[in-house]
PDB file of C-alpha atoms in Angstrom:
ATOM      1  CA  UNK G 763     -27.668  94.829 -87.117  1.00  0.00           C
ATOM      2  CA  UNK G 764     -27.986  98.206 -88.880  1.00  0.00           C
ATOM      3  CA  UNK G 765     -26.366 100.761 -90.598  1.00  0.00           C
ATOM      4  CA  UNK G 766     -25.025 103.317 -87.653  1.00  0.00           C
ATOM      5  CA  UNK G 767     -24.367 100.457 -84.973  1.00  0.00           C
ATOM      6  CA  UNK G 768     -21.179 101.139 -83.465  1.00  0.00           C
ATOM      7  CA  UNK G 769     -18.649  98.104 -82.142  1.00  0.00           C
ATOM      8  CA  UNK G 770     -16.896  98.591 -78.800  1.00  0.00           C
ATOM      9  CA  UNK G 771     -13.256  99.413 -78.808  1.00  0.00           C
ATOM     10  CA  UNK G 772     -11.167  96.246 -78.242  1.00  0.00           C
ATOM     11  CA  UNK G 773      -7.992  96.941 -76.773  1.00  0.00           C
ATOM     12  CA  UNK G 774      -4.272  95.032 -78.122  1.00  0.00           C
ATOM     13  CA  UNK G 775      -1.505  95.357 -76.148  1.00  0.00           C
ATOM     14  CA  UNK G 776       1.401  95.146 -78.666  1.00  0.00           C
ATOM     15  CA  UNK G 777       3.961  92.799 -77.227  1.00  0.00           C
ATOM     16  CA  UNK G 778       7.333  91.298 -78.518  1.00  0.00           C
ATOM     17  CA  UNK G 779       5.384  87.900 -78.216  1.00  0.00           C
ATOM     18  CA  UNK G 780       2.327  88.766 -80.063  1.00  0.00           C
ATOM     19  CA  UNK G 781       5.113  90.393 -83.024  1.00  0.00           C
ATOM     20  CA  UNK G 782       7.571  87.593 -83.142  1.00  0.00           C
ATOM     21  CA  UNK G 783       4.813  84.816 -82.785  1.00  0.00           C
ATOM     22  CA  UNK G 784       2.169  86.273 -85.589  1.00  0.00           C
ATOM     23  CA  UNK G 785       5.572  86.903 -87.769  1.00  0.00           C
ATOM     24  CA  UNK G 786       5.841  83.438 -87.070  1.00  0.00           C
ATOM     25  CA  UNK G 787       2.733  81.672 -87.914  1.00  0.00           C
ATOM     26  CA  UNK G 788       2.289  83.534 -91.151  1.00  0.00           C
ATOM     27  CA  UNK G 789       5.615  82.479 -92.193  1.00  0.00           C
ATOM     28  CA  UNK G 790       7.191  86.067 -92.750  1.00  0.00           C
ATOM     29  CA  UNK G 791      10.711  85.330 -91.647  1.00  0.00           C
ATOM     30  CA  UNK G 792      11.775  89.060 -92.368  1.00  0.00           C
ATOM     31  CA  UNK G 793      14.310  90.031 -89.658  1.00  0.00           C
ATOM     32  CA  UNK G 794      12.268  93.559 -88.837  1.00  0.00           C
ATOM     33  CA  UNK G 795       9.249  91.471 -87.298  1.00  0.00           C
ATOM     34  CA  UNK G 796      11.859  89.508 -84.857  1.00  0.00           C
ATOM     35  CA  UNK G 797      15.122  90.938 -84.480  1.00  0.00           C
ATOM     36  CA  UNK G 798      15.589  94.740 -83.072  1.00  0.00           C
ATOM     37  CA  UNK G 799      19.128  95.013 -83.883  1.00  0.00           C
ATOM     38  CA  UNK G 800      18.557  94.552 -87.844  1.00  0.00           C
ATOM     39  CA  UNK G 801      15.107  95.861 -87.488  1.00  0.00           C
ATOM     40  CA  UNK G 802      17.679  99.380 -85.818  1.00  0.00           C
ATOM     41  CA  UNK G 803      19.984  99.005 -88.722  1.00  0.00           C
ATOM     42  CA  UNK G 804      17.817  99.441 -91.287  1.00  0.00           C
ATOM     43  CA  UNK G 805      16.134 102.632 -89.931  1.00  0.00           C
ATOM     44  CA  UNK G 806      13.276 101.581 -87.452  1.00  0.00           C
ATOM     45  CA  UNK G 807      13.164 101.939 -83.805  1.00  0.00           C
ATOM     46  CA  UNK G 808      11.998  98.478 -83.045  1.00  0.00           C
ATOM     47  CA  UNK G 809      10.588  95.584 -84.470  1.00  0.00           C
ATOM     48  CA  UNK G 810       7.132  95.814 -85.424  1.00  0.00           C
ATOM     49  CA  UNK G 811       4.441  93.781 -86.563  1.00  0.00           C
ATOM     50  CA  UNK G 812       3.944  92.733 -89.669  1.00  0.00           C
ATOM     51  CA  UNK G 813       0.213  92.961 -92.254  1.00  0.00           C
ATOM     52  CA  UNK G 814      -0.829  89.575 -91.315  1.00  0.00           C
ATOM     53  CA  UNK G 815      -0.711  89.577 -88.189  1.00  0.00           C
ATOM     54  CA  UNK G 816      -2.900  92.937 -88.055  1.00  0.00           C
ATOM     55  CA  UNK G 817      -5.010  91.292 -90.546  1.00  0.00           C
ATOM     56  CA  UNK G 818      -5.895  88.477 -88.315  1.00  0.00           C
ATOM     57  CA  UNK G 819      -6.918  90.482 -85.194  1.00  0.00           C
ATOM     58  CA  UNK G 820      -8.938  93.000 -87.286  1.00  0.00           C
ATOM     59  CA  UNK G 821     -10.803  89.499 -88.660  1.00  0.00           C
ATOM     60  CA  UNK G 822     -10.743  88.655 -84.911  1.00  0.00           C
ATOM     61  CA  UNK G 823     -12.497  91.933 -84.114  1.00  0.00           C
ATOM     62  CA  UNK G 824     -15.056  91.403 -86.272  1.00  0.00           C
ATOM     63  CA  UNK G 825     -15.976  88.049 -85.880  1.00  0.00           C
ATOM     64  CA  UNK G 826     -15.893  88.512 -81.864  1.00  0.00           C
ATOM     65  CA  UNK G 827     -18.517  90.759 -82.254  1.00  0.00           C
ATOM     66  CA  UNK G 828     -20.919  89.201 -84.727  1.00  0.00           C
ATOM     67  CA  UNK G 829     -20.360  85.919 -82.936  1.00  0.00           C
ATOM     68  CA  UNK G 830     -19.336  82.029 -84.245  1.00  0.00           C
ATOM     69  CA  UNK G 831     -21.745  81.814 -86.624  1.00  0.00           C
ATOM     70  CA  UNK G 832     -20.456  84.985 -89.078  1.00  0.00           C
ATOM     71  CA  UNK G 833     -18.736  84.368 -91.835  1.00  0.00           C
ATOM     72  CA  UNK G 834     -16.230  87.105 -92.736  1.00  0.00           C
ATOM     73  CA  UNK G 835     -16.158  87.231 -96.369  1.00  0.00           C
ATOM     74  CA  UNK G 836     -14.306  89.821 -97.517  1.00  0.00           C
ATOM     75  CA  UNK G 837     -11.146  92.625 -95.840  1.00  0.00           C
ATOM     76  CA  UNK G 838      -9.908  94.955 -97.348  1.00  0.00           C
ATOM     77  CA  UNK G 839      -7.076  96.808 -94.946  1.00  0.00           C
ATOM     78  CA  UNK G 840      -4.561  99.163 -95.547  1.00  0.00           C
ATOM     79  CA  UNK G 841      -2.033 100.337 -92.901  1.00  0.00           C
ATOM     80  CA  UNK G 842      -0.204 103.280 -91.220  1.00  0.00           C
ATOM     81  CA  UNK G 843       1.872 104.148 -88.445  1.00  0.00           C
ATOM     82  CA  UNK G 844       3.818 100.604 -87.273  1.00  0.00           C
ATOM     83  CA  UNK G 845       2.610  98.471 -83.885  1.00  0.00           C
ATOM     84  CA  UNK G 846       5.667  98.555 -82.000  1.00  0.00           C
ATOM     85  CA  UNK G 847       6.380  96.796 -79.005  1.00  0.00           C
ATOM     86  CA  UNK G 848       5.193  98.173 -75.661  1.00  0.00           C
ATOM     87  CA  UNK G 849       2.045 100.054 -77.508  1.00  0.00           C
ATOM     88  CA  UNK G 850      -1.534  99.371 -76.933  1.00  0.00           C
ATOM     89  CA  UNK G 851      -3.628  99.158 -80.457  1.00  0.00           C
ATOM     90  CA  UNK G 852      -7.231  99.723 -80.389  1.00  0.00           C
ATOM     91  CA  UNK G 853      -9.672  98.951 -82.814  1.00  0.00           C
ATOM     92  CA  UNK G 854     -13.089 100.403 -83.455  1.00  0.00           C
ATOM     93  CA  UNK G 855     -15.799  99.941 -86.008  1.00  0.00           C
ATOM     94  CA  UNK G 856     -18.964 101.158 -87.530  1.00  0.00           C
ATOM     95  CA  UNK G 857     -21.517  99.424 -89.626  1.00  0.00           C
ATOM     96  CA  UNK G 858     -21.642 101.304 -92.863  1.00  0.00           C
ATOM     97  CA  UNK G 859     -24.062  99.416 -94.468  1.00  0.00           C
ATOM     98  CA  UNK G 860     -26.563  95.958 -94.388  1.00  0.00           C
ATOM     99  CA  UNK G 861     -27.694  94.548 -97.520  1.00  0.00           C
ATOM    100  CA  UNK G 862     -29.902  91.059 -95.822  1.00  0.00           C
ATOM    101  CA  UNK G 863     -27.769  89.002 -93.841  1.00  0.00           C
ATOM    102  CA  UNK G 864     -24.335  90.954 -94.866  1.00  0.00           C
ATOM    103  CA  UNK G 865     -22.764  93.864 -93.411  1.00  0.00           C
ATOM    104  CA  UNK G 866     -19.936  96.621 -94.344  1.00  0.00           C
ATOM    105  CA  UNK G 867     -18.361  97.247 -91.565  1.00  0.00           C
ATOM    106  CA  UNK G 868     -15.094 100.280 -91.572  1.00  0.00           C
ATOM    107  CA  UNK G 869     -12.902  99.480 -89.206  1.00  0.00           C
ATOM    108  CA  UNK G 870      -9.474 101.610 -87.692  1.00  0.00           C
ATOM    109  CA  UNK G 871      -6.899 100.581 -85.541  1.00  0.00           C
ATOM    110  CA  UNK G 872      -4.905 103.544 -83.911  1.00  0.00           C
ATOM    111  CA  UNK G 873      -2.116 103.338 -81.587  1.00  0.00           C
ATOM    112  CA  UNK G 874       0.227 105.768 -79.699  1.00  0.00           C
ATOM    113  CA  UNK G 875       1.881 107.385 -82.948  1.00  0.00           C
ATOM    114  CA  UNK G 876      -1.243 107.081 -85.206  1.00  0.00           C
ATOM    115  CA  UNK G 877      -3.570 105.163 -87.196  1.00  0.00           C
ATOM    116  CA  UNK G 878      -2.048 101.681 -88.021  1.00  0.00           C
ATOM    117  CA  UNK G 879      -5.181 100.364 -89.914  1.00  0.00           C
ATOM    118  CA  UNK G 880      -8.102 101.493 -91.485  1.00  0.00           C
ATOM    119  CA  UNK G 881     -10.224  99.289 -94.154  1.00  0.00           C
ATOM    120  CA  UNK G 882     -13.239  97.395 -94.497  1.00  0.00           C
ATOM    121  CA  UNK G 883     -14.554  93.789 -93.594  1.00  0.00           C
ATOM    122  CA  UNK G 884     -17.695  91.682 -95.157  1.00  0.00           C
ATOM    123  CA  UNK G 885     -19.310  89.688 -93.001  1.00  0.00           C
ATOM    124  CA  UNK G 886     -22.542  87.437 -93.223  1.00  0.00           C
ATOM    125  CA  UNK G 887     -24.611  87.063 -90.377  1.00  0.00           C
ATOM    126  CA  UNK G 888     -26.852  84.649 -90.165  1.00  0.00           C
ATOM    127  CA  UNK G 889     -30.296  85.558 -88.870  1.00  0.00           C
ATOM    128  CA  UNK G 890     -29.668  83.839 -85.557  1.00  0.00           C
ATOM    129  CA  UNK G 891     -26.689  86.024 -84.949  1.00  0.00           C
ATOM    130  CA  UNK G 892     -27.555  89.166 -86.188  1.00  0.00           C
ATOM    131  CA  UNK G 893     -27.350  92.008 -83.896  1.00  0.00           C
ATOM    132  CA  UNK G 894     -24.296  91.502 -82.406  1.00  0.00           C
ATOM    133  CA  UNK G 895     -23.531  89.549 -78.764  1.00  0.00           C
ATOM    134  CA  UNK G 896     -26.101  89.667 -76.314  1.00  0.00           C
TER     135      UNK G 896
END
């Protein structure tokens, strides 16, 4: 692993499912992540998915890549345009920097309207591991 390495895209397709079921299992019951009618009512197209939900597949991202062994210590995310239903999100990433065994690593998320996510993710490596999947 070194500063420079690029991660492959990884390709979400944003469905109602993956929406209603991450709102779900991170316990944010807010009507915008589950029902389109309220979600319309209060001035968005659809429902869309909520920061948690992003926030685990970025985490899933990175820790795909590095393997079972990493250890992500540390994201820091911020996000954009919404995931709506029927969109494809697709993350990329970029080590920025490797201090030992941990790496920096800037990762986006764009989508058909724009960038939903950008931030950055910690992650140990262990030696074994390093470098990414074979």
């Amino acid at each position: 692993m070194r500063a420079g390495d690029e991660l492959p895209p990884l390709e979400i397709e944003i469905t109602r499912t993956l929406i209603v079921a991450g709102a779900i299992a991170s316990r944010d019951f807010q009507d915008v992540h589950h029902d389109a009618e309220l979600a319309r009512a209060k001035g968005s197209p659809d429902i869309f998915m909520n920061i948690l939900t992003t926030n685990g597949l970025v985490g899933r991202y990175i820790t795909d890549f590095f393997g079972p062994t990493a250890v992500l210590r540390a994201l820091a995310i911020r996000l954009g345009a919404p995931n709506y239903p029927g969109d494809t999100m697709v993350l990329t990433g970029r080590v920025e920097e490797v201090d030992g065994d941990t790496a920096v690593v800037r990762v986006l998320g764009a989508n058909g309207i724009g960038r939903h996510v950008s931030g950055t993710a910690t992650v140990r490596v262990p030696p074994s591991a390093s470098g990414g999947p074979s």
